[in-house]
mmCIF file of C-alpha atoms in Angstrom:
data_model
loop_
_atom_site.group_PDB
_atom_site.id
_atom_site.type_symbol
_atom_site.label_atom_id
_atom_site.label_comp_id
_atom_site.label_asym_id
_atom_site.label_seq_id
_atom_site.Cartn_x
_atom_site.Cartn_y
_atom_site.Cartn_z
ATOM 1 C CA MET A 1 8.301 -2.022 -21.172
ATOM 2 C CA SER A 2 5.959 0.462 -22.317
ATOM 3 C CA ARG A 3 6.049 4.616 -22.143
ATOM 4 C CA LEU A 4 4.394 5.833 -18.977
ATOM 5 C CA THR A 5 3.352 8.933 -17.364
ATOM 6 C CA LEU A 6 2.718 9.362 -13.466
ATOM 7 C CA ALA A 7 1.106 12.141 -11.782
ATOM 8 C CA LEU A 8 3.049 12.982 -8.300
ATOM 9 C CA ASP A 9 1.714 15.109 -5.261
ATOM 10 C CA VAL A 10 5.316 16.091 -4.048
ATOM 11 C CA MET A 11 4.140 18.355 -1.559
ATOM 12 C CA GLY A 12 2.616 15.335 0.484
ATOM 13 C CA GLY A 13 4.416 13.834 3.515
ATOM 14 C CA ASP A 14 6.209 14.899 6.489
ATOM 15 C CA ILE A 15 9.172 16.315 4.607
ATOM 16 C CA GLY A 16 7.507 17.314 1.098
ATOM 17 C CA PRO A 17 9.737 18.154 -2.000
ATOM 18 C CA ARG A 18 13.125 17.508 0.004
ATOM 19 C CA ILE A 19 12.062 13.836 -0.331
ATOM 20 C CA THR A 20 9.778 13.527 -3.011
ATOM 21 C CA ILE A 21 12.000 15.342 -5.859
ATOM 22 C CA PRO A 22 14.968 13.254 -5.339
ATOM 23 C CA ALA A 23 12.879 10.104 -5.189
ATOM 24 C CA SER A 24 11.492 11.067 -8.371
ATOM 25 C CA ILE A 25 14.704 11.643 -10.031
ATOM 26 C CA LYS A 26 15.981 8.337 -8.687
ATOM 27 C CA ALA A 27 12.721 6.653 -10.093
ATOM 28 C CA LEU A 28 13.528 8.252 -13.777
ATOM 29 C CA GLU A 29 17.211 7.215 -13.976
ATOM 30 C CA LYS A 30 15.835 3.625 -13.026
ATOM 31 C CA ASP A 31 13.299 3.441 -15.537
ATOM 32 C CA PRO A 32 14.096 5.295 -18.895
ATOM 33 C CA MET A 33 10.362 4.721 -20.116
ATOM 34 C CA LEU A 34 8.807 6.799 -17.223
ATOM 35 C CA SER A 35 7.816 10.375 -17.167
ATOM 36 C CA LEU A 36 6.630 12.280 -14.108
ATOM 37 C CA LEU A 37 4.180 15.142 -13.832
ATOM 38 C CA LEU A 38 5.212 16.954 -10.288
ATOM 39 C CA PHE A 39 2.441 18.714 -8.636
ATOM 40 C CA GLY A 40 3.684 21.538 -6.013
ATOM 41 C CA ASP A 41 5.161 24.820 -5.403
ATOM 42 C CA SER A 42 7.808 25.494 -7.990
ATOM 43 C CA GLN A 43 9.752 27.774 -5.509
ATOM 44 C CA GLN A 44 10.172 24.424 -3.888
ATOM 45 C CA ILE A 45 10.715 22.320 -6.427
ATOM 46 C CA LEU A 46 12.966 24.300 -9.060
ATOM 47 C CA PRO A 47 16.041 24.441 -6.903
ATOM 48 C CA LEU A 48 16.151 20.400 -6.276
ATOM 49 C CA LEU A 49 16.058 20.118 -10.044
ATOM 50 C CA GLN A 50 19.265 21.785 -10.746
ATOM 51 C CA ASN A 51 22.027 20.050 -13.021
ATOM 52 C CA LEU A 52 20.193 17.258 -14.281
ATOM 53 C CA PRO A 53 20.893 15.234 -17.251
ATOM 54 C CA THR A 54 19.069 16.354 -20.173
ATOM 55 C CA ASP A 55 17.379 13.134 -20.506
ATOM 56 C CA ILE A 56 15.832 13.513 -16.899
ATOM 57 C CA GLN A 57 15.266 16.770 -17.248
ATOM 58 C CA ASN A 58 13.043 16.029 -20.487
ATOM 59 C CA ARG A 59 10.991 13.503 -18.433
ATOM 60 C CA LEU A 60 9.880 15.864 -15.804
ATOM 61 C CA THR A 61 7.239 18.515 -15.977
ATOM 62 C CA VAL A 62 6.654 20.985 -12.922
ATOM 63 C CA CYS A 63 3.135 21.927 -12.502
ATOM 64 C CA HIS A 64 3.057 24.985 -10.303
ATOM 65 C CA CYS A 65 0.283 24.837 -7.434
ATOM 66 C CA SER A 66 0.569 27.039 -4.193
ATOM 67 C CA ARG A 67 -2.090 25.220 -2.103
ATOM 68 C CA VAL A 68 -1.562 21.884 -0.336
ATOM 69 C CA ILE A 69 -3.644 19.745 1.661
ATOM 70 C CA GLU A 70 -2.497 19.573 5.353
ATOM 71 C CA ASN A 71 -2.370 16.420 7.349
ATOM 72 C CA THR A 72 -3.998 17.780 10.213
ATOM 73 C CA GLN A 73 -7.157 19.185 7.977
ATOM 74 C CA GLY A 74 -10.427 16.750 8.799
ATOM 75 C CA LEU A 75 -11.878 14.954 5.701
ATOM 76 C CA SER A 76 -15.000 17.334 5.086
ATOM 77 C CA TYR A 77 -12.793 20.455 5.618
ATOM 78 C CA ALA A 78 -10.104 18.749 3.117
ATOM 79 C CA LEU A 79 -12.529 17.763 0.301
ATOM 80 C CA ARG A 80 -14.492 21.182 0.412
ATOM 81 C CA HIS A 81 -11.065 23.069 0.079
ATOM 82 C CA SER A 82 -9.256 20.998 -2.250
ATOM 83 C CA LYS A 83 -9.371 22.829 -5.181
ATOM 84 C CA GLY A 84 -6.104 23.714 -6.481
ATOM 85 C CA THR A 85 -4.192 21.850 -4.496
ATOM 86 C CA SER A 86 -1.146 19.502 -5.418
ATOM 87 C CA MET A 87 -3.328 16.462 -4.478
ATOM 88 C CA ARG A 88 -6.102 17.244 -6.469
ATOM 89 C CA LEU A 89 -4.576 18.535 -9.506
ATOM 90 C CA ALA A 90 -2.590 15.072 -9.415
ATOM 91 C CA ILE A 91 -5.469 13.032 -9.673
ATOM 92 C CA GLU A 92 -7.406 15.411 -11.894
ATOM 93 C CA ALA A 93 -4.230 14.824 -14.237
ATOM 94 C CA VAL A 94 -5.155 10.972 -14.253
ATOM 95 C CA GLN A 95 -8.783 11.598 -14.862
ATOM 96 C CA LYS A 96 -8.279 13.600 -17.825
ATOM 97 C CA GLY A 97 -5.612 10.953 -19.361
ATOM 98 C CA GLU A 98 -2.720 13.221 -18.690
ATOM 99 C CA ALA A 99 -1.061 10.430 -16.726
ATOM 100 C CA GLN A 100 -1.853 6.685 -15.952
ATOM 101 C CA ALA A 101 -1.638 6.841 -12.092
ATOM 102 C CA CYS A 102 -0.953 8.979 -8.991
ATOM 103 C CA VAL A 103 1.247 8.956 -5.929
ATOM 104 C CA SER A 104 1.163 10.951 -2.937
ATOM 105 C CA ALA A 105 2.253 11.039 0.408
ATOM 106 C CA GLY A 106 -0.287 13.339 1.717
ATOM 107 C CA ASN A 107 -3.257 13.304 4.021
ATOM 108 C CA THR A 108 -4.685 9.179 3.541
ATOM 109 C CA ALA A 109 -8.515 10.135 4.140
ATOM 110 C CA ALA A 110 -8.290 13.170 1.411
ATOM 111 C CA LEU A 111 -6.657 11.003 -1.053
ATOM 112 C CA MET A 112 -9.024 8.274 -0.701
ATOM 113 C CA GLY A 113 -12.145 10.552 -0.643
ATOM 114 C CA LEU A 114 -11.070 12.640 -3.928
ATOM 115 C CA ALA A 115 -9.899 9.684 -5.924
ATOM 116 C CA LYS A 116 -13.086 8.050 -5.088
ATOM 117 C CA ILE A 117 -15.005 11.205 -6.191
ATOM 118 C CA ILE A 118 -12.797 11.900 -8.998
ATOM 119 C CA LEU A 119 -11.769 8.630 -10.436
ATOM 120 C CA GLN A 120 -14.868 6.696 -9.325
ATOM 121 C CA PRO A 121 -15.428 2.946 -8.206
ATOM 122 C CA LEU A 122 -15.062 0.242 -11.184
ATOM 123 C CA HIS A 123 -18.508 -0.767 -12.290
ATOM 124 C CA GLY A 124 -19.780 -3.407 -9.804
ATOM 125 C CA ILE A 125 -17.317 -2.257 -6.754
ATOM 126 C CA GLU A 126 -19.307 -1.052 -3.886
ATOM 127 C CA ARG A 127 -16.292 0.222 -2.106
ATOM 128 C CA PRO A 128 -12.602 0.658 -3.299
ATOM 129 C CA ALA A 129 -10.049 -0.475 -0.413
ATOM 130 C CA LEU A 130 -6.346 0.046 0.670
ATOM 131 C CA ILE A 131 -4.241 -2.821 -0.378
ATOM 132 C CA SER A 132 -0.582 -3.250 0.654
ATOM 133 C CA VAL A 133 2.082 -6.097 0.086
ATOM 134 C CA ILE A 134 3.495 -7.537 3.217
ATOM 135 C CA PRO A 135 6.824 -9.548 3.435
ATOM 136 C CA THR A 136 6.410 -13.306 5.287
ATOM 137 C CA MET A 137 8.838 -15.209 7.181
ATOM 138 C CA THR A 138 9.469 -17.660 4.386
ATOM 139 C CA GLY A 139 10.559 -15.009 1.849
ATOM 140 C CA GLU A 140 7.496 -14.966 0.044
ATOM 141 C CA ARG A 141 4.963 -11.933 0.017
ATOM 142 C CA SER A 142 1.307 -11.663 0.880
ATOM 143 C CA VAL A 143 -1.365 -9.014 0.173
ATOM 144 C CA MET A 144 -3.703 -7.793 3.092
ATOM 145 C CA LEU A 145 -6.771 -5.739 2.646
ATOM 146 C CA ASP A 146 -8.290 -3.378 3.666
ATOM 147 C CA LEU A 147 -6.311 -1.240 5.534
ATOM 148 C CA GLY A 148 -8.469 1.773 6.523
ATOM 149 C CA ALA A 149 -10.372 3.084 3.716
ATOM 150 C CA ASN A 150 -13.412 1.181 5.136
ATOM 151 C CA ILE A 151 -14.101 1.119 8.869
ATOM 152 C CA ASP A 152 -17.374 -1.044 8.606
ATOM 153 C CA CYS A 153 -17.821 -3.395 6.004
ATOM 154 C CA SER A 154 -20.674 -5.898 5.089
ATOM 155 C CA ALA A 155 -20.087 -9.503 4.058
ATOM 156 C CA GLU A 156 -20.533 -8.430 0.529
ATOM 157 C CA ASN A 157 -17.808 -5.651 0.673
ATOM 158 C CA LEU A 158 -15.237 -8.446 2.263
ATOM 159 C CA TYR A 159 -16.370 -10.508 -0.585
ATOM 160 C CA GLN A 160 -15.500 -8.093 -3.060
ATOM 161 C CA PHE A 161 -12.090 -7.265 -1.350
ATOM 162 C CA ALA A 162 -11.235 -10.774 -1.641
ATOM 163 C CA LEU A 163 -11.865 -10.852 -5.269
ATOM 164 C CA MET A 164 -9.730 -7.818 -5.819
ATOM 165 C CA GLY A 165 -7.334 -9.142 -3.692
ATOM 166 C CA SER A 166 -6.889 -12.230 -5.402
ATOM 167 C CA ILE A 167 -6.807 -10.683 -8.806
ATOM 168 C CA PHE A 168 -3.841 -8.315 -7.628
ATOM 169 C CA ALA A 169 -2.122 -11.357 -6.236
ATOM 170 C CA GLU A 170 -2.273 -12.793 -9.532
ATOM 171 C CA TYR A 171 -0.643 -10.096 -11.163
ATOM 172 C CA GLN A 172 1.578 -8.370 -8.602
ATOM 173 C CA LEU A 173 2.964 -11.665 -7.145
ATOM 174 C CA GLY A 174 2.736 -13.728 -10.011
ATOM 175 C CA LEU A 175 0.609 -16.506 -8.215
ATOM 176 C CA VAL A 176 -1.720 -18.768 -9.530
ATOM 177 C CA TYR A 177 -4.913 -19.544 -7.518
ATOM 178 C CA PRO A 178 -4.047 -17.634 -4.424
ATOM 179 C CA ARG A 179 -4.790 -18.724 -0.893
ATOM 180 C CA ILE A 180 -7.603 -16.408 0.597
ATOM 181 C CA ALA A 181 -8.093 -15.993 4.339
ATOM 182 C CA LEU A 182 -10.114 -13.840 6.326
ATOM 183 C CA LEU A 183 -8.417 -12.144 9.237
ATOM 184 C CA ASN A 184 -10.533 -13.296 12.630
ATOM 185 C CA ILE A 185 -10.247 -13.938 16.308
ATOM 186 C CA GLY A 186 -10.176 -17.519 15.773
ATOM 187 C CA ILE A 187 -10.136 -20.198 13.348
ATOM 188 C CA GLU A 188 -13.310 -21.778 14.255
ATOM 189 C CA GLU A 189 -16.472 -21.213 12.276
ATOM 190 C CA ILE A 190 -18.479 -19.668 14.889
ATOM 191 C CA LYS A 191 -16.085 -16.779 15.908
ATOM 192 C CA GLY A 192 -16.229 -13.438 14.849
ATOM 193 C CA HIS A 193 -18.770 -10.943 13.700
ATOM 194 C CA LYS A 194 -21.698 -12.117 11.476
ATOM 195 C CA SER A 195 -20.201 -9.912 8.540
ATOM 196 C CA ILE A 196 -17.134 -12.153 8.567
ATOM 197 C CA ARG A 197 -18.827 -15.498 8.995
ATOM 198 C CA ASP A 198 -21.508 -14.478 6.334
ATOM 199 C CA ALA A 199 -18.435 -13.506 4.138
ATOM 200 C CA ALA A 200 -16.736 -16.703 4.697
ATOM 201 C CA GLN A 201 -19.951 -18.593 3.513
ATOM 202 C CA LEU A 202 -19.938 -16.240 0.319
ATOM 203 C CA LEU A 203 -16.375 -17.265 -0.403
ATOM 204 C CA LYS A 204 -16.860 -21.084 0.190
ATOM 205 C CA LYS A 205 -19.662 -20.988 -2.556
ATOM 206 C CA ASN A 206 -17.298 -19.689 -5.168
ATOM 207 C CA THR A 207 -15.165 -22.426 -6.299
ATOM 208 C CA ALA A 208 -12.998 -20.320 -8.404
ATOM 209 C CA LEU A 209 -11.625 -18.576 -5.435
ATOM 210 C CA ASN A 210 -9.333 -20.314 -3.182
ATOM 211 C CA TYR A 211 -10.672 -19.821 0.248
ATOM 212 C CA ILE A 212 -9.000 -21.456 3.269
ATOM 213 C CA GLY A 213 -10.691 -20.279 6.146
ATOM 214 C CA PHE A 214 -10.163 -17.891 9.029
ATOM 215 C CA ILE A 215 -6.501 -16.740 10.010
ATOM 216 C CA GLU A 216 -5.439 -15.279 13.522
ATOM 217 C CA GLY A 217 -3.246 -12.223 13.879
ATOM 218 C CA ASP A 218 -0.227 -14.015 14.901
ATOM 219 C CA LEU A 219 0.124 -15.717 11.834
ATOM 220 C CA LEU A 220 0.078 -12.668 9.205
ATOM 221 C CA LEU A 221 3.579 -13.006 8.575
ATOM 222 C CA ASN A 222 3.797 -16.676 8.161
ATOM 223 C CA GLY A 223 3.050 -17.289 4.575
ATOM 224 C CA LYS A 224 -0.417 -19.231 5.582
ATOM 225 C CA ALA A 225 -2.240 -17.098 3.191
ATOM 226 C CA ASP A 226 -1.663 -15.132 0.097
ATOM 227 C CA VAL A 227 -4.613 -12.716 0.260
ATOM 228 C CA ILE A 228 -5.530 -11.625 3.846
ATOM 229 C CA VAL A 229 -9.015 -10.067 3.991
ATOM 230 C CA ASN A 230 -10.151 -7.845 6.778
ATOM 231 C CA ASP A 231 -12.318 -4.529 7.393
ATOM 232 C CA GLY A 232 -10.556 -1.366 7.390
ATOM 233 C CA PHE A 233 -10.306 -1.014 11.265
ATOM 234 C CA ALA A 234 -8.605 -4.383 12.129
ATOM 235 C CA GLY A 235 -6.498 -4.310 8.810
ATOM 236 C CA ASN A 236 -4.976 -0.734 9.790
ATOM 237 C CA VAL A 237 -4.373 -1.759 13.630
ATOM 238 C CA ALA A 238 -2.795 -4.872 12.270
ATOM 239 C CA LEU A 239 -0.640 -3.218 9.844
ATOM 240 C CA LYS A 240 0.645 -0.148 11.971
ATOM 241 C CA THR A 241 1.527 -3.267 15.008
ATOM 242 C CA LEU A 242 3.554 -5.336 12.364
ATOM 243 C CA GLU A 243 5.348 -2.559 11.210
ATOM 244 C CA GLY A 244 6.017 -1.140 14.421
ATOM 245 C CA ALA A 245 7.331 -4.565 15.769
ATOM 246 C CA ALA A 246 9.266 -5.183 12.602
ATOM 247 C CA LYS A 247 10.806 -2.043 12.794
ATOM 248 C CA ASN A 248 11.946 -2.981 16.356
ATOM 249 C CA VAL A 249 13.236 -6.257 15.867
ATOM 250 C CA ILE A 250 15.096 -5.561 12.525
ATOM 251 C CA SER A 251 16.760 -2.628 14.621
ATOM 252 C CA LEU A 252 17.685 -5.164 17.271
ATOM 253 C CA VAL A 253 18.804 -7.870 15.201
ATOM 254 C CA LYS A 254 20.960 -5.301 12.885
ATOM 255 C CA GLY A 255 22.724 -3.919 16.135
ATOM 256 C CA ASN A 256 21.038 -0.501 16.111
ATOM 257 C CA ALA A 257 19.201 -0.684 19.233
ATOM 258 C CA THR A 258 20.265 -0.937 22.979
ATOM 259 C CA LEU A 259 18.111 -2.549 25.434
ATOM 260 C CA ASN A 260 17.262 -0.602 28.978
ATOM 261 C CA LYS A 261 18.788 -2.886 31.812
ATOM 262 C CA THR A 262 15.727 -1.669 33.762
ATOM 263 C CA ASN A 263 13.331 -3.046 31.260
ATOM 264 C CA HIS A 264 12.715 -6.707 32.961
ATOM 265 C CA ILE A 265 10.199 -7.727 30.707
ATOM 266 C CA CYS A 266 11.063 -6.383 27.350
ATOM 267 C CA LYS A 267 15.029 -7.617 27.571
ATOM 268 C CA PRO A 268 14.218 -11.481 28.169
ATOM 269 C CA LEU A 269 11.379 -11.142 25.402
ATOM 270 C CA LEU A 270 13.619 -9.866 22.797
ATOM 271 C CA ALA A 271 16.551 -12.011 23.699
ATOM 272 C CA TRP A 272 14.043 -15.157 23.346
ATOM 273 C CA LEU A 273 12.675 -13.789 20.258
ATOM 274 C CA VAL A 274 16.210 -13.601 18.644
ATOM 275 C CA LYS A 275 17.052 -16.826 19.845
ATOM 276 C CA LYS A 276 14.262 -18.268 17.945
ATOM 277 C CA LEU A 277 15.132 -16.667 14.601
ATOM 278 C CA PHE A 278 18.358 -18.330 15.080
ATOM 279 C CA LEU A 279 16.952 -21.514 15.574
ATOM 280 C CA LYS A 280 14.233 -21.176 12.598
ATOM 281 C CA GLY A 281 17.046 -19.859 10.167
ATOM 282 C CA SER A 282 15.194 -16.650 9.569
ATOM 283 C CA PHE A 283 17.647 -14.178 11.181
ATOM 284 C CA GLN A 284 19.760 -13.861 7.813
ATOM 285 C CA ARG A 285 16.248 -13.376 6.004
ATOM 286 C CA LEU A 286 15.166 -10.842 8.893
ATOM 287 C CA LYS A 287 18.324 -8.918 8.208
ATOM 288 C CA GLN A 288 17.869 -8.649 4.557
ATOM 289 C CA ILE A 289 14.430 -7.520 4.747
ATOM 290 C CA ASN A 290 14.480 -3.609 3.545
ATOM 291 C CA PRO A 291 11.056 -1.916 4.720
ATOM 292 C CA ASP A 292 11.497 0.581 1.821
ATOM 293 C CA GLN A 293 10.132 -1.839 -0.521
ATOM 294 C CA TYR A 294 7.122 -2.086 1.397
ATOM 295 C CA ASN A 295 6.366 1.578 1.606
ATOM 296 C CA GLY A 296 2.616 2.664 0.816
ATOM 297 C CA ALA A 297 -0.523 1.038 -0.391
ATOM 298 C CA SER A 298 -2.835 1.106 -3.257
ATOM 299 C CA LEU A 299 -6.234 2.272 -3.463
ATOM 300 C CA ILE A 300 -7.994 -0.567 -5.773
ATOM 301 C CA GLY A 301 -11.445 -1.122 -7.231
ATOM 302 C CA LEU A 302 -11.017 2.270 -8.791
ATOM 303 C CA THR A 303 -10.960 3.346 -12.789
ATOM 304 C CA ALA A 304 -7.096 3.978 -12.580
ATOM 305 C CA VAL A 305 -4.238 3.406 -10.108
ATOM 306 C CA VAL A 306 -3.862 5.366 -6.942
ATOM 307 C CA VAL A 307 -0.774 4.504 -4.678
ATOM 308 C CA LYS A 308 -0.440 6.371 -1.183
ATOM 309 C CA SER A 309 3.106 6.393 0.135
ATOM 310 C CA HIS A 310 3.949 6.575 3.938
ATOM 311 C CA GLY A 311 4.163 10.288 4.996
ATOM 312 C CA SER A 312 7.193 9.323 6.732
ATOM 313 C CA ALA A 313 8.876 7.784 3.505
ATOM 314 C CA ASN A 314 12.215 8.497 3.276
ATOM 315 C CA ILE A 315 13.960 8.817 -0.716
ATOM 316 C CA ASP A 316 14.208 5.054 -1.371
ATOM 317 C CA GLY A 317 10.840 4.411 0.299
ATOM 318 C CA PHE A 318 8.907 7.144 -2.033
ATOM 319 C CA ALA A 319 11.176 5.693 -4.933
ATOM 320 C CA TYR A 320 9.414 2.406 -4.431
ATOM 321 C CA ALA A 321 6.060 3.573 -4.402
ATOM 322 C CA ILE A 322 6.499 5.543 -7.653
ATOM 323 C CA GLU A 323 7.913 2.325 -9.221
ATOM 324 C CA ASP A 324 5.047 0.328 -7.466
ATOM 325 C CA ALA A 325 2.508 2.591 -9.477
ATOM 326 C CA ALA A 326 4.281 2.379 -12.804
ATOM 327 C CA LEU A 327 4.269 -1.393 -12.366
ATOM 328 C CA GLN A 328 0.605 -1.543 -11.536
ATOM 329 C CA ALA A 329 -0.269 0.898 -14.513
ATOM 330 C CA ARG A 330 1.729 -1.090 -17.152
ATOM 331 C CA GLN A 331 -0.104 -4.444 -15.837
ATOM 332 C CA GLU A 332 -3.480 -2.430 -15.998
ATOM 333 C CA ILE A 333 -4.479 -3.715 -12.669
ATOM 334 C CA PRO A 334 -7.856 -1.667 -12.757
ATOM 335 C CA GLN A 335 -8.694 -3.147 -16.028
ATOM 336 C CA LYS A 336 -7.795 -6.931 -14.682
ATOM 337 C CA ILE A 337 -9.928 -6.167 -11.713
ATOM 338 C CA LEU A 338 -12.942 -5.291 -14.016
ATOM 339 C CA ALA A 339 -12.510 -8.190 -16.026
ATOM 340 C CA GLY A 340 -12.141 -10.432 -13.129
ATOM 341 C CA LEU A 341 -15.401 -9.376 -11.781
ATOM 342 C CA ASP A 342 -17.200 -11.363 -14.445
ATOM 343 C CA LYS A 343 -14.815 -14.418 -14.290
ATOM 344 C CA TYR A 344 -15.648 -14.641 -10.607
#
């Protein structure tokens, strides 16, 4: 394991340093070769760093900045007024070579906008994309992109997403010749927007890619594809729907939820779902799923690693985001994608 330094925007997220600082300490305890640059308000950060072991203290650097990009700020305003903010300074640390990756739970649009401007897309990549690892009912994992960085996408954009997703899956999931599918409203070739149908033709022509066709939303968690490709609008809606449904079902099977007796539709539906899970042997797997392990998404297609944590992430969730960024940086995912563009 190589030495590594990450830049963290510790002011981002719903709670800020009270989550990000304990998560940072947890990540350092787990990874003895990791160092962190903490960008944020030192008055809020320093009280949370008391009585730490010397080894941990030596691998933490507090970079004071009093300005923060708020989640309520629009993209244009946030970009124009980003100078001196914790998010921008964290990204600039990566640009300057002071850190090898950036992690933030802050304003998603601002993070994507600043990362594109400061770090720049890889040569040949038209648009970076948000990608995330998602669990499956088979116990395996898939990756899905784009998850909101690009609302309108051309066929060429979707084709490049497939290329990047395939390379990402090779190294992050350890897959050989990962199966690629396009999210669509049907599996027939005549279905969907023209851009999706044209992207399918581009993928079919490239025999170096394992394109298996269209996939519908009901099979996203069934392990039918390793790389699921879509535009940012459909991807964001699909992911948020999966997250909400998964949280509700996991809460139910763990006994943390109660059903309203007056809910005549939801109650039998959930009862049926749990019964099916028992019959399929998936109940125990579902109970063992830890949602924190799937916190956040990565902005791929840039010259460096940028990981976006959920704003509502808890300590474990943000620590996993740090761990994910460190893994991608050590695996040199941006360089692998750049090399893969020539390969494919």
